[in-house]
Coordinates of C-alpha atoms in Angstrom, one line a residue:
Chain A
M12 CA 120.0 107.3 77.3
Y13 CA 119.8 105.5 80.4
L14 CA 120.5 102.2 78.6
H15 CA 123.7 103.8 77.0
M16 CA 124.9 105.2 80.4
C17 CA 124.5 101.6 81.9
C18 CA 126.3 100.1 79.1
E19 CA 129.0 102.7 79.3
K20 CA 129.6 101.9 83.4
I21 CA 129.4 98.2 82.6
N22 CA 132.5 98.2 79.8
T23 CA 134.5 100.5 82.6
I24 CA 134.2 97.6 84.9
V25 CA 135.1 94.8 82.9
N26 CA 138.1 97.1 81.2
A27 CA 139.6 97.4 84.8
L28 CA 139.5 93.3 85.3
P29 CA 142.1 91.0 84.9
P30 CA 142.5 88.8 81.9
A31 CA 140.5 86.1 80.9
P32 CA 139.0 83.5 82.1
R33 CA 138.3 85.6 85.2
R34 CA 137.2 88.5 82.7
G35 CA 134.8 85.5 81.7
L36 CA 133.4 85.2 85.5
A37 CA 133.3 88.6 85.7
H38 CA 130.7 89.6 83.0
W39 CA 128.3 87.1 84.9
L40 CA 128.9 88.8 88.0
I41 CA 128.8 92.0 86.7
L42 CA 125.4 91.2 85.2
P43 CA 123.1 92.2 88.7
L44 CA 124.9 95.7 88.4
L45 CA 123.7 96.0 85.0
L46 CA 120.2 95.4 85.6
I47 CA 120.4 97.8 88.7
S48 CA 121.5 100.4 86.5
C49 CA 119.2 99.6 83.7
E50 CA 116.3 100.0 86.7
K51 CA 115.4 103.7 85.5
A52 CA 115.8 103.1 82.2
L53 CA 112.6 100.3 82.5
M54 CA 110.4 102.2 84.4
E55 CA 108.2 105.9 83.0
P56 CA 110.3 109.3 84.3
D57 CA 110.0 110.1 87.4
A58 CA 106.6 113.2 87.0
A59 CA 108.5 116.6 86.3
S60 CA 107.1 119.4 89.0
D61 CA 106.9 122.6 86.7
P62 CA 103.9 125.1 86.6
E63 CA 102.5 122.9 83.1
T64 CA 103.1 119.7 84.3
V65 CA 101.0 120.2 87.2
F66 CA 98.7 121.6 85.3
E67 CA 98.4 118.8 82.5
E68 CA 98.2 116.2 85.3
I69 CA 95.3 118.2 86.6
W70 CA 93.4 118.1 83.6
T71 CA 93.9 115.1 83.0
F72 CA 92.8 113.1 86.1
A73 CA 89.9 115.1 86.2
D74 CA 89.4 114.3 82.5
R75 CA 89.4 110.9 83.2
H76 CA 87.9 110.1 86.7
Y77 CA 85.2 113.2 87.1
S78 CA 82.4 111.7 86.3
F79 CA 79.8 114.7 86.0
F80 CA 80.7 116.0 82.7
E81 CA 77.3 115.5 81.1
E82 CA 75.4 116.0 83.8
K83 CA 76.6 119.5 84.6
N84 CA 77.2 120.8 81.0
V85 CA 80.8 121.1 81.1
D86 CA 82.9 121.5 78.3
W87 CA 86.5 120.0 79.9
D88 CA 88.7 120.4 76.5
A89 CA 87.4 123.9 75.8
L90 CA 87.8 124.7 79.7
Y91 CA 91.1 123.4 79.4
D92 CA 91.6 125.6 76.5
T93 CA 90.9 128.3 78.4
Y94 CA 93.4 127.8 81.1
R95 CA 96.4 126.2 79.7
P96 CA 97.6 129.2 78.0
R97 CA 97.6 131.3 81.1
V98 CA 100.0 128.7 82.4
D99 CA 103.5 129.9 82.5
P100 CA 107.0 128.2 83.5
G101 CA 107.9 131.1 85.8
M102 CA 104.8 131.4 87.9
S103 CA 104.7 131.3 91.4
P104 CA 103.2 128.3 93.6
V105 CA 100.4 130.2 94.3
A106 CA 99.8 131.6 91.1
L107 CA 99.0 128.0 89.8
F108 CA 97.3 127.0 92.7
D109 CA 94.8 129.7 91.6
L110 CA 94.8 129.3 88.6
C111 CA 93.9 125.5 88.9
A112 CA 91.5 126.0 91.7
E113 CA 89.5 128.3 88.8
M114 CA 89.1 126.0 86.4
L115 CA 87.8 123.4 89.1
Y116 CA 85.7 125.3 90.3
E117 CA 83.7 125.8 87.0
L118 CA 82.6 121.4 88.4
R119 CA 80.2 122.9 90.4
D120 CA 81.4 120.3 92.6
G121 CA 81.9 120.2 96.5
H122 CA 83.6 117.0 96.0
V123 CA 86.1 118.4 93.6
N124 CA 89.4 119.7 96.0
L125 CA 92.7 120.8 95.5
L126 CA 94.7 120.6 98.3
S127 CA 98.2 121.9 99.0
S128 CA 100.0 123.2 102.2
F129 CA 99.0 126.8 101.9
D130 CA 95.5 126.1 100.6
R131 CA 92.4 124.2 99.5
S132 CA 90.7 125.0 96.6
R133 CA 86.6 124.3 97.2
Y134 CA 82.9 125.2 95.5
W135 CA 80.7 125.8 98.4
Q136 CA 77.8 127.5 96.7
W137 CA 75.8 124.4 97.3
Y138 CA 75.1 125.6 100.6
L139 CA 76.6 129.6 100.8
D140 CA 73.9 130.1 98.5
E141 CA 71.0 128.9 100.6
P142 CA 69.7 129.3 104.2
E143 CA 71.5 127.7 107.1
N144 CA 68.4 126.0 108.2
F145 CA 69.8 124.6 111.4
Y146 CA 71.7 126.4 114.6
Y147 CA 72.7 123.2 117.2
A148 CA 72.3 125.5 120.0
V149 CA 68.2 125.7 119.8
I150 CA 68.4 122.1 119.6
E151 CA 70.5 121.8 122.3
R152 CA 69.3 124.6 125.1
H153 CA 65.3 124.3 123.7
Y154 CA 65.0 120.5 122.2
M155 CA 67.3 118.2 124.6
Q156 CA 68.0 120.2 127.8
N157 CA 71.3 118.3 128.7
R158 CA 68.4 114.7 129.0
Q159 CA 69.9 113.3 125.8
R160 CA 71.9 109.7 125.6
L161 CA 74.7 109.8 124.5
A162 CA 75.2 106.6 122.5
G163 CA 78.0 107.0 120.1
P164 CA 77.8 109.3 117.5
L165 CA 73.8 109.3 118.2
Q166 CA 72.4 112.2 120.3
I167 CA 68.7 110.6 121.6
V168 CA 65.9 112.1 123.4
N169 CA 62.4 112.0 124.5
L170 CA 60.9 115.3 123.4
G171 CA 58.0 114.0 125.9
H172 CA 59.1 116.9 128.6
L173 CA 58.7 119.3 126.1
E174 CA 55.3 121.3 126.5
G175 CA 52.3 120.4 124.7
V176 CA 54.4 117.2 122.9
G177 CA 53.7 113.6 123.3
D178 CA 56.5 110.6 123.6
M179 CA 58.6 110.9 120.2
I180 CA 62.1 110.2 120.0
Y181 CA 64.9 112.4 118.7
A182 CA 67.9 111.5 117.8
Y183 CA 71.2 113.7 115.9
Y184 CA 73.5 112.5 113.9
G185 CA 76.3 114.8 113.5
S186 CA 78.7 113.2 111.0
F187 CA 78.6 109.8 108.6
A188 CA 82.7 109.5 109.8
Q189 CA 82.0 108.5 113.2
T190 CA 81.0 104.8 113.7
I191 CA 77.7 104.2 114.4
G192 CA 77.7 100.6 115.9
E193 CA 74.4 98.0 116.8
S194 CA 74.4 98.5 120.2
H195 CA 73.7 102.5 119.6
L196 CA 71.3 101.6 117.3
D197 CA 69.7 98.7 119.3
L198 CA 69.3 101.4 122.1
L199 CA 67.9 103.8 119.6
I200 CA 65.2 101.3 118.1
G201 CA 64.5 99.6 121.7
S202 CA 63.7 103.4 123.2
L203 CA 61.0 103.6 120.1
S204 CA 58.6 101.8 122.0
G205 CA 55.5 103.1 122.8
T206 CA 55.7 106.5 120.8
A207 CA 54.8 107.8 117.7
G208 CA 57.6 107.7 116.2
L209 CA 61.3 109.1 115.4
I210 CA 62.8 112.0 114.4
L211 CA 66.0 111.4 112.9
D212 CA 68.1 114.6 112.2
V213 CA 71.3 114.6 110.1
R214 CA 71.2 118.0 108.8
N215 CA 74.9 119.9 109.1
N216 CA 75.5 115.8 108.8
G217 CA 79.0 116.8 105.7
G218 CA 79.1 113.2 105.5
G219 CA 81.8 110.1 105.8
S220 CA 81.0 106.4 105.3
P221 CA 77.9 104.9 103.4
E222 CA 78.3 102.0 105.2
N223 CA 77.1 103.9 108.5
A224 CA 74.3 105.4 106.5
R225 CA 73.6 101.7 105.1
R226 CA 73.6 100.5 108.9
L227 CA 71.4 103.4 109.8
V228 CA 69.0 102.6 107.2
S229 CA 68.5 99.0 107.2
R230 CA 67.1 99.7 111.1
F231 CA 64.0 101.1 109.4
T232 CA 62.9 98.3 107.0
A233 CA 61.1 94.7 107.1
E234 CA 62.0 93.6 103.4
K235 CA 64.8 93.6 101.0
V236 CA 64.2 97.6 99.4
F237 CA 66.0 99.3 96.2
V238 CA 67.5 102.4 96.5
G239 CA 68.7 103.5 93.7
T240 CA 71.4 103.2 91.1
N241 CA 75.3 103.8 91.2
Y242 CA 77.9 104.3 88.4
R243 CA 81.3 103.2 88.3
K244 CA 83.7 105.1 86.8
T245 CA 85.6 102.1 84.5
G246 CA 87.6 103.7 82.3
P247 CA 88.7 107.3 81.0
G248 CA 86.0 108.3 78.8
H249 CA 83.2 110.6 80.0
N250 CA 80.6 108.0 79.4
D251 CA 82.8 104.9 81.4
F252 CA 80.5 103.8 83.7
Q253 CA 79.2 100.5 84.9
A254 CA 75.8 100.7 86.3
E255 CA 75.2 98.3 89.8
E256 CA 71.6 98.2 91.5
V257 CA 71.2 99.0 94.9
F258 CA 69.4 97.2 97.9
I259 CA 69.2 97.7 101.9
E260 CA 69.0 94.2 103.6
P261 CA 66.5 94.6 106.8
H262 CA 68.7 94.7 109.7
N263 CA 67.7 90.9 110.9
G264 CA 67.4 92.1 114.8
L265 CA 65.4 95.2 116.7
V266 CA 63.9 97.2 113.3
H267 CA 61.6 99.8 113.6
T268 CA 58.7 99.9 110.7
G269 CA 56.7 102.8 112.0
P270 CA 56.7 106.5 111.5
V271 CA 60.6 108.2 110.7
I272 CA 61.2 111.6 109.8
V273 CA 64.5 112.5 108.3
L274 CA 65.4 116.5 109.2
T275 CA 68.1 117.7 106.2
N276 CA 69.5 120.9 105.2
R277 CA 71.7 121.7 102.7
K278 CA 74.9 120.8 104.5
S279 CA 73.6 117.3 104.7
Y280 CA 75.9 116.1 102.5
S281 CA 77.9 113.7 100.7
A282 CA 76.9 110.0 102.5
T283 CA 74.2 111.8 104.3
T284 CA 73.0 112.7 100.9
Y285 CA 72.9 108.9 100.0
F286 CA 71.4 108.6 103.3
A287 CA 68.4 111.0 102.7
Q288 CA 68.0 109.0 99.1
F289 CA 68.2 105.3 100.8
M290 CA 65.5 107.0 103.3
K291 CA 63.1 108.3 101.2
A292 CA 63.0 104.7 99.2
L293 CA 61.2 103.9 102.1
D294 CA 57.4 104.2 102.4
N295 CA 57.7 104.7 106.4
V296 CA 60.1 107.8 105.9
T297 CA 58.8 111.0 105.5
L298 CA 62.0 114.0 104.4
V299 CA 61.6 117.6 105.8
G300 CA 63.4 120.5 105.7
D301 CA 65.8 121.2 102.6
A302 CA 67.1 119.9 99.6
T303 CA 70.6 117.8 101.0
G304 CA 73.5 118.9 99.6
G305 CA 74.5 116.8 97.2
G306 CA 77.8 115.1 97.0
G307 CA 76.8 112.0 95.0
G308 CA 80.0 111.2 93.7
I309 CA 82.6 108.6 95.5
P310 CA 85.7 110.6 95.4
A311 CA 89.0 109.7 93.8
F312 CA 92.6 111.0 94.7
R313 CA 96.1 111.6 92.8
D314 CA 98.8 113.1 94.5
L315 CA 100.3 115.5 92.3
P316 CA 104.6 116.2 91.7
N317 CA 104.8 119.2 93.6
G318 CA 102.8 117.9 96.6
W319 CA 99.2 118.9 96.1
L320 CA 96.4 116.2 96.3
L321 CA 94.1 116.2 93.8
R322 CA 90.6 114.9 94.5
V323 CA 87.2 114.4 92.1
S324 CA 83.7 112.7 92.0
S325 CA 84.0 110.1 90.2
S326 CA 80.7 107.9 90.5
R327 CA 77.2 108.3 89.8
F328 CA 74.3 107.9 91.9
T329 CA 70.6 108.2 91.0
G330 CA 67.1 107.4 92.6
P331 CA 64.9 104.9 92.1
G332 CA 63.4 106.9 89.5
G333 CA 66.5 107.9 87.5
Q334 CA 66.9 111.3 89.1
S335 CA 70.4 112.1 90.1
I336 CA 71.5 113.1 93.7
E337 CA 74.0 115.6 92.4
P338 CA 71.6 118.6 93.3
G339 CA 70.6 117.2 96.1
V340 CA 67.8 115.3 97.6
E341 CA 65.0 117.5 97.6
P342 CA 62.2 116.5 101.5
H343 CA 58.3 115.8 100.7
V344 CA 58.1 119.0 103.2
R345 CA 59.8 121.5 102.1
V346 CA 60.6 124.0 105.6
S347 CA 63.2 126.5 106.4
M348 CA 64.0 128.2 109.9
S349 CA 62.8 131.2 110.3
E350 CA 64.7 134.4 111.9
E351 CA 62.0 135.3 114.6
G352 CA 61.8 131.2 115.2
I353 CA 65.5 131.2 116.1
L354 CA 65.2 134.6 118.1
E355 CA 62.6 132.8 120.1
G356 CA 64.5 129.5 120.3
R357 CA 62.2 127.6 118.3
D358 CA 63.5 125.1 115.2
D359 CA 60.4 125.3 112.6
I360 CA 62.1 122.4 110.7
L361 CA 62.0 120.0 114.1
E362 CA 58.8 121.8 115.3
K363 CA 57.0 120.8 111.7
A364 CA 58.2 117.0 112.3
I365 CA 56.6 117.1 115.6
E366 CA 53.3 118.9 114.6
L367 CA 53.5 115.5 111.5
L368 CA 54.1 112.7 114.3
S369 CA 51.7 114.2 116.5
G370 CA 49.2 113.9 114.0
N371 CA 50.1 110.4 113.2
N372 CA 49.5 109.9 117.6
S373 CA 46.3 111.3 117.4
Chain B
M16 CA 104.4 76.3 87.9
I17 CA 107.7 75.4 85.3
A18 CA 110.8 76.6 85.5
F19 CA 114.2 75.8 84.0
V20 CA 117.5 76.3 86.0
L21 CA 120.5 76.4 85.7
I22 CA 123.4 75.5 88.1
A23 CA 126.7 75.4 86.8
R24 CA 130.1 75.2 88.5
S25 CA 133.8 76.4 87.8
G26 CA 136.9 76.1 89.7
S27 CA 137.4 72.0 91.0
G28 CA 135.9 71.2 86.9
Q29 CA 133.9 68.9 89.0
S30 CA 130.6 69.0 89.8
D31 CA 128.7 69.6 92.9
P32 CA 125.9 72.4 93.4
S33 CA 125.0 71.7 96.7
L34 CA 128.0 71.6 99.2
G35 CA 131.3 71.7 97.8
F36 CA 131.9 75.2 99.1
L37 CA 131.9 73.2 103.1
C38 CA 134.9 71.0 101.7
P39 CA 138.0 71.7 103.1
S40 CA 139.1 69.6 99.5
F41 CA 137.6 67.9 97.3
S42 CA 137.4 63.8 96.5
Y43 CA 134.8 61.7 95.2
N44 CA 132.7 58.6 95.6
E45 CA 132.2 55.7 93.5
R46 CA 129.4 58.0 91.9
G47 CA 130.9 60.6 90.8
H48 CA 129.5 62.7 93.9
L49 CA 131.5 64.5 96.4
K50 CA 133.1 63.1 99.2
T51 CA 134.6 64.4 102.6
S52 CA 135.4 62.8 105.6
Y53 CA 131.7 64.5 107.0
I54 CA 130.2 64.7 104.2
G55 CA 130.4 60.7 103.3
E56 CA 128.1 60.7 106.6
L57 CA 125.6 62.8 106.2
P58 CA 121.9 61.5 104.4
D59 CA 121.5 61.0 101.0
R60 CA 118.5 63.2 101.6
M61 CA 119.2 66.6 103.4
V62 CA 116.6 68.7 105.0
Y63 CA 117.5 72.1 105.7
L64 CA 115.2 74.9 107.6
K65 CA 116.3 78.3 105.3
I66 CA 115.8 81.6 107.2
D67 CA 116.4 84.7 105.2
Q68 CA 116.6 88.4 106.4
G69 CA 117.7 91.5 105.0
F70 CA 116.5 95.3 104.4
S71 CA 116.1 96.4 101.0
M72 CA 115.3 99.7 99.4
G73 CA 112.5 99.6 97.4
R74 CA 111.6 101.7 93.8
L75 CA 107.8 102.1 92.9
L76 CA 105.7 104.3 90.4
D77 CA 102.0 103.1 90.2
Q78 CA 100.4 105.2 87.8
R79 CA 96.8 104.5 88.9
M80 CA 98.2 106.7 91.9
S81 CA 100.3 109.4 90.9
N82 CA 103.3 109.4 87.7
L83 CA 105.7 109.4 91.0
H84 CA 108.7 107.5 91.7
Y85 CA 108.2 106.6 95.5
T86 CA 111.6 105.7 96.9
G87 CA 112.5 104.3 100.5
P88 CA 113.9 101.5 103.2
G89 CA 112.4 98.3 103.7
G90 CA 112.5 94.9 105.5
V91 CA 112.8 91.0 103.9
L92 CA 112.0 88.5 106.1
A93 CA 111.4 84.7 104.6
F94 CA 111.1 81.3 105.8
G95 CA 111.3 77.7 103.4
R96 CA 112.4 74.5 103.4
Q97 CA 114.6 72.3 101.2
V98 CA 115.6 69.3 100.2
R99 CA 118.2 68.4 98.6
T100 CA 119.6 64.9 97.1
D101 CA 121.8 64.2 94.1
R102 CA 119.0 64.0 92.2
Y103 CA 117.5 66.7 92.8
I104 CA 116.2 70.1 95.1
N105 CA 113.4 71.1 96.4
Q106 CA 111.9 74.5 98.1
W107 CA 109.3 75.5 99.6
T108 CA 109.1 79.3 100.5
F109 CA 106.2 79.3 102.8
A110 CA 106.3 82.7 104.1
G111 CA 108.1 85.9 102.3
F112 CA 107.4 88.9 103.1
R113 CA 109.0 92.5 102.1
F114 CA 108.0 95.4 104.1
Q115 CA 108.9 98.8 102.3
Q116 CA 108.2 102.7 103.5
S117 CA 108.6 104.7 100.3
R118 CA 107.7 108.6 99.7
P119 CA 108.3 110.1 96.2
R120 CA 110.3 113.5 95.5
H121 CA 108.1 115.8 97.3
K122 CA 107.9 114.1 100.6
G123 CA 104.5 114.7 101.0
T124 CA 103.2 111.2 101.1
Q125 CA 104.0 107.7 102.1
V126 CA 103.2 104.7 100.5
I127 CA 103.5 101.6 102.9
Q128 CA 104.4 98.9 100.7
P129 CA 103.9 95.5 102.0
V130 CA 104.2 92.2 99.5
G131 CA 104.1 88.5 100.8
G132 CA 103.9 85.2 99.2
L133 CA 105.2 81.3 98.7
G134 CA 106.8 79.5 96.1
F135 CA 107.3 76.0 95.3
S136 CA 110.9 74.9 93.0
H137 CA 112.2 71.8 92.1
L138 CA 115.2 71.4 90.6
R139 CA 116.8 68.5 88.4
P140 CA 120.4 67.9 86.3
F141 CA 119.5 68.1 82.9
R142 CA 122.9 67.6 80.8
Q143 CA 126.3 69.6 81.3
F144 CA 128.2 72.1 79.5
G145 CA 132.2 71.8 79.6
P146 CA 132.3 72.3 83.0
F147 CA 128.9 73.5 83.9
P148 CA 126.1 71.5 84.5
V149 CA 123.1 72.7 83.7
W150 CA 119.8 71.7 85.7
V151 CA 115.8 71.8 84.9
G152 CA 113.2 72.6 87.1
L153 CA 110.0 73.6 88.1
Q154 CA 109.0 76.8 90.1
T155 CA 105.7 78.2 91.3
D156 CA 105.4 81.8 92.9
L157 CA 102.0 83.4 94.2
L158 CA 103.0 87.0 94.7
A159 CA 100.4 90.1 96.9
N160 CA 101.7 93.3 96.3
V161 CA 100.1 95.5 98.3
R162 CA 100.2 99.6 98.2
V163 CA 98.8 101.5 101.0
A164 CA 98.6 105.6 100.7
P165 CA 96.9 106.8 104.0
S166 CA 96.5 110.4 102.4
L167 CA 95.2 109.9 99.3
G168 CA 91.7 109.2 101.1
N169 CA 89.3 106.8 99.4
S170 CA 91.7 105.8 96.8
F171 CA 94.0 104.9 99.3
L172 CA 94.6 100.9 98.3
Y173 CA 96.3 99.6 95.1
A174 CA 97.2 96.0 95.3
D175 CA 98.3 93.1 92.9
L176 CA 97.5 89.8 93.2
T177 CA 99.7 87.8 91.0
A178 CA 100.4 83.4 89.9
E179 CA 103.5 83.3 87.3
F180 CA 105.8 80.4 86.0
Q181 CA 109.4 81.6 86.3
P182 CA 112.1 80.5 84.0
L183 CA 115.1 80.5 86.3
A184 CA 119.2 80.3 85.8
R185 CA 121.9 79.8 88.6
L186 CA 125.7 79.6 87.6
S187 CA 127.6 78.7 90.7
A188 CA 131.5 79.7 90.7
V189 CA 134.2 79.3 92.8
P190 CA 137.4 81.4 92.0
H191 CA 140.7 81.3 94.0
L192 CA 141.9 84.7 95.3
F193 CA 143.9 85.5 98.4
G194 CA 144.5 82.4 98.5
R195 CA 141.4 80.5 99.3
D196 CA 138.5 79.4 98.0
W197 CA 135.5 81.4 97.1
H198 CA 131.7 80.7 96.8
F199 CA 129.5 82.4 94.7
D200 CA 126.2 82.0 93.3
L201 CA 124.5 83.8 90.8
S202 CA 120.6 83.7 89.7
L203 CA 118.3 85.2 87.2
S204 CA 114.8 84.6 86.5
A205 CA 112.2 86.0 84.4
G206 CA 108.4 85.8 84.6
L207 CA 106.9 84.1 81.2
I208 CA 103.3 83.9 82.3
G209 CA 100.7 84.6 84.8
Y210 CA 97.5 85.7 86.1
A211 CA 96.9 88.5 88.2
L212 CA 94.0 89.8 90.0
R213 CA 94.6 94.0 90.2
L214 CA 92.5 96.5 92.8
P215 CA 91.1 99.1 92.2
E216 CA 89.3 98.1 89.1
Y217 CA 89.8 101.6 88.2
G218 CA 89.8 105.1 89.9
S219 CA 88.6 104.6 94.0
S220 CA 89.7 101.7 95.6
F221 CA 86.5 102.5 98.0
Q222 CA 83.5 102.4 96.2
L223 CA 80.1 101.9 97.2
G224 CA 78.3 98.5 97.4
S225 CA 75.5 97.1 95.6
D226 CA 74.4 96.7 99.8
G227 CA 74.4 100.8 100.0
G228 CA 77.6 100.0 102.6
V229 CA 81.5 100.1 101.4
T230 CA 83.1 97.6 99.3
L231 CA 86.4 97.0 97.8
L232 CA 85.9 94.3 95.6
T233 CA 86.1 96.3 92.5
T234 CA 88.6 94.2 91.1
E235 CA 89.9 93.4 87.3
S236 CA 91.9 90.1 86.4
M237 CA 94.6 89.7 83.7
M238 CA 96.7 87.3 82.4
L239 CA 99.9 88.1 82.3
H240 CA 101.9 87.2 79.5
P241 CA 105.4 89.0 78.0
G242 CA 103.6 91.4 76.3
N243 CA 102.2 92.9 79.4
Y244 CA 104.1 91.9 82.3
A245 CA 108.1 91.3 83.0
R246 CA 109.7 90.4 85.9
L247 CA 113.3 90.0 86.0
T248 CA 115.1 88.7 89.3
G249 CA 118.7 88.7 89.7
G250 CA 120.9 87.8 92.6
L251 CA 124.9 87.2 93.5
F252 CA 125.4 85.7 96.6
F253 CA 128.5 84.4 98.3
K254 CA 128.2 81.6 100.5
D255 CA 130.1 79.8 103.4
S256 CA 129.6 77.5 106.2
F257 CA 129.0 78.9 109.7
G258 CA 132.6 77.4 110.5
G259 CA 134.4 74.5 111.6
R260 CA 135.1 71.7 108.8
Y261 CA 132.1 69.5 110.1
N262 CA 129.3 71.6 110.7
P263 CA 127.0 70.7 107.9
N264 CA 125.0 74.2 108.4
W265 CA 125.7 76.9 105.8
F266 CA 124.6 80.6 105.2
R267 CA 124.5 83.0 101.8
I268 CA 125.1 86.9 102.0
G269 CA 123.6 88.2 98.9
Y270 CA 122.0 91.1 97.3
I271 CA 118.9 90.8 95.1
W272 CA 117.2 92.8 92.6
D273 CA 113.9 92.1 91.7
Y274 CA 111.9 93.9 89.6
Y275 CA 108.5 93.6 87.6
R276 CA 106.2 96.1 85.6
I277 CA 102.0 95.4 85.1
H278 CA 101.3 97.1 82.1
G279 CA 97.6 97.9 83.0
R280 CA 94.8 98.5 81.5
H281 CA 94.2 102.3 80.0
G282 CA 97.7 102.6 79.7
L283 CA 98.3 102.9 83.8
S284 CA 101.0 100.8 84.7
M285 CA 102.6 99.3 87.6
F286 CA 106.2 99.0 88.3
D287 CA 108.3 97.9 91.2
A288 CA 111.8 97.6 91.6
S289 CA 113.5 96.4 95.0
H290 CA 117.4 95.7 96.2
Q291 CA 117.4 93.6 99.1
F292 CA 120.6 92.2 100.9
V293 CA 120.0 89.1 102.6
L294 CA 121.6 86.4 104.9
E295 CA 120.4 83.2 104.2
L296 CA 120.4 80.7 106.7
Y297 CA 120.3 77.0 106.4
F298 CA 119.4 74.6 109.0
L299 CA 120.2 70.9 108.6
M300 CA 117.1 69.2 109.8
N301 CA 117.8 65.9 109.6

């Protein structure tokens, strides 16, 4: 249709010009106009924003990029058959959003979201169905007691000021979205000299950049360590992956190869789950607390025709034993916080870590 | 890169592909080349500094990002060096930039599109078709077309790095209208063959690297040929001297339409078109 319109436009212009030879010249001069007019004809059409197109975009993008269909035993084609008939051309944006959110919820994945100006669809059962296992106020008021150093994203305190506790370092890292610098890490590692070891708390750390996780892990090993295998989507098939082994190289400066205890809970998610898995591969590290929340797929995003954004997990990661980290990384020592402990200002998970390190000390 | 360049001239019936538009009247020397009172004093090998600037309107569709057309304004800036003799025209574009800011129809996202490149062309007279002399040349282009969409999280970056061969045709015309000569250039070029490095290979542009950190290096490479690649560039220019019959510096005001398309793997293609309105300045350096 565009080509037909272009030709008509050119003919109109040419016919309006004086006779040859000027018209011959004009044919050359208006050639660019032909190119301009045909621009849209040379492109795929702009996507429509009606409910049916939006639904198709969402389903298709997830179909081509989502990485856990097989692992979670999700029949995506069957879900299409279930939800597609419910799409009505006249339905409101909110109704369409709710329908699509319901379909995406079936993926049971915290990295799958539909984002609009009025809502964000989510799957949060990975922590809502589990105990909280972290109360910052308890840590701040009863353990750090405003004695901590604030080194970038790290809060670092020697717990030796607590009654009956020997020198050991507690560090809290609340978000891998906050960049950690080498100077912060030098301070942390330097402070471990003469202590029983390190308690590294990443509870309620919802993730961020794995680069920060890698930097941190590289400070706790003296040799290159195989930490798992990353499976990156390389095509639209549900099993189109390319596997790549992941190794952590030791930092070439200050490192600590003594005891490290990592505290995790279900809100230790995404990059924090990667971090927990990396640390678990080190011999000197013990994970204490609850399993991490998972989030083992790097998300990919899509700009949808009606202005919404869609993100889905687009990779997988398995530990050295081949186990997926999507359901979460299991700790070596499972501990939960008790209600009476919380009321008494006691963090049972941290207490367990102190006990383990104190055992090492003695 | 090799290109075939056709430069033709109409109007006077005599050929001068380079500087005829500067002349108040035409006369020719014993070698058949244009001669005027001041051109005769110019060196046989003229070296020009070429500066292009202008603005543009772009249209982008990258199916790895979405199925939406992104449109918006931008700017153009390029620096080059041109050498002209009776026998050839060499042109280096050693820094060319276009910067586009585009939005889709829903206006909710923004794509920042820096485009940069360099190129070289070499032109020689080939044969004469009637009043139109045909020039044949060589041309190579290296182009980096980057799309940054901050709101797309891990999928924020897309890029094509291309090297290509382009045939090129150019026609110069001098119609006499409204009591004076008007000097126009019309150029057309099309991509023939090339090589592309595309980022990302598939899915998100940000990936977990083999060192456990972040990597952006999941690229895919592909040969470009007419089956998967098309590039068309058309330009229409008006040119004149800066004023004064003895001024050897000149300019072109023009419109360029530049379009390219890469049919990527898995049916995910890239389309980019821009309308550029440019002022090209040519300063004689010798």
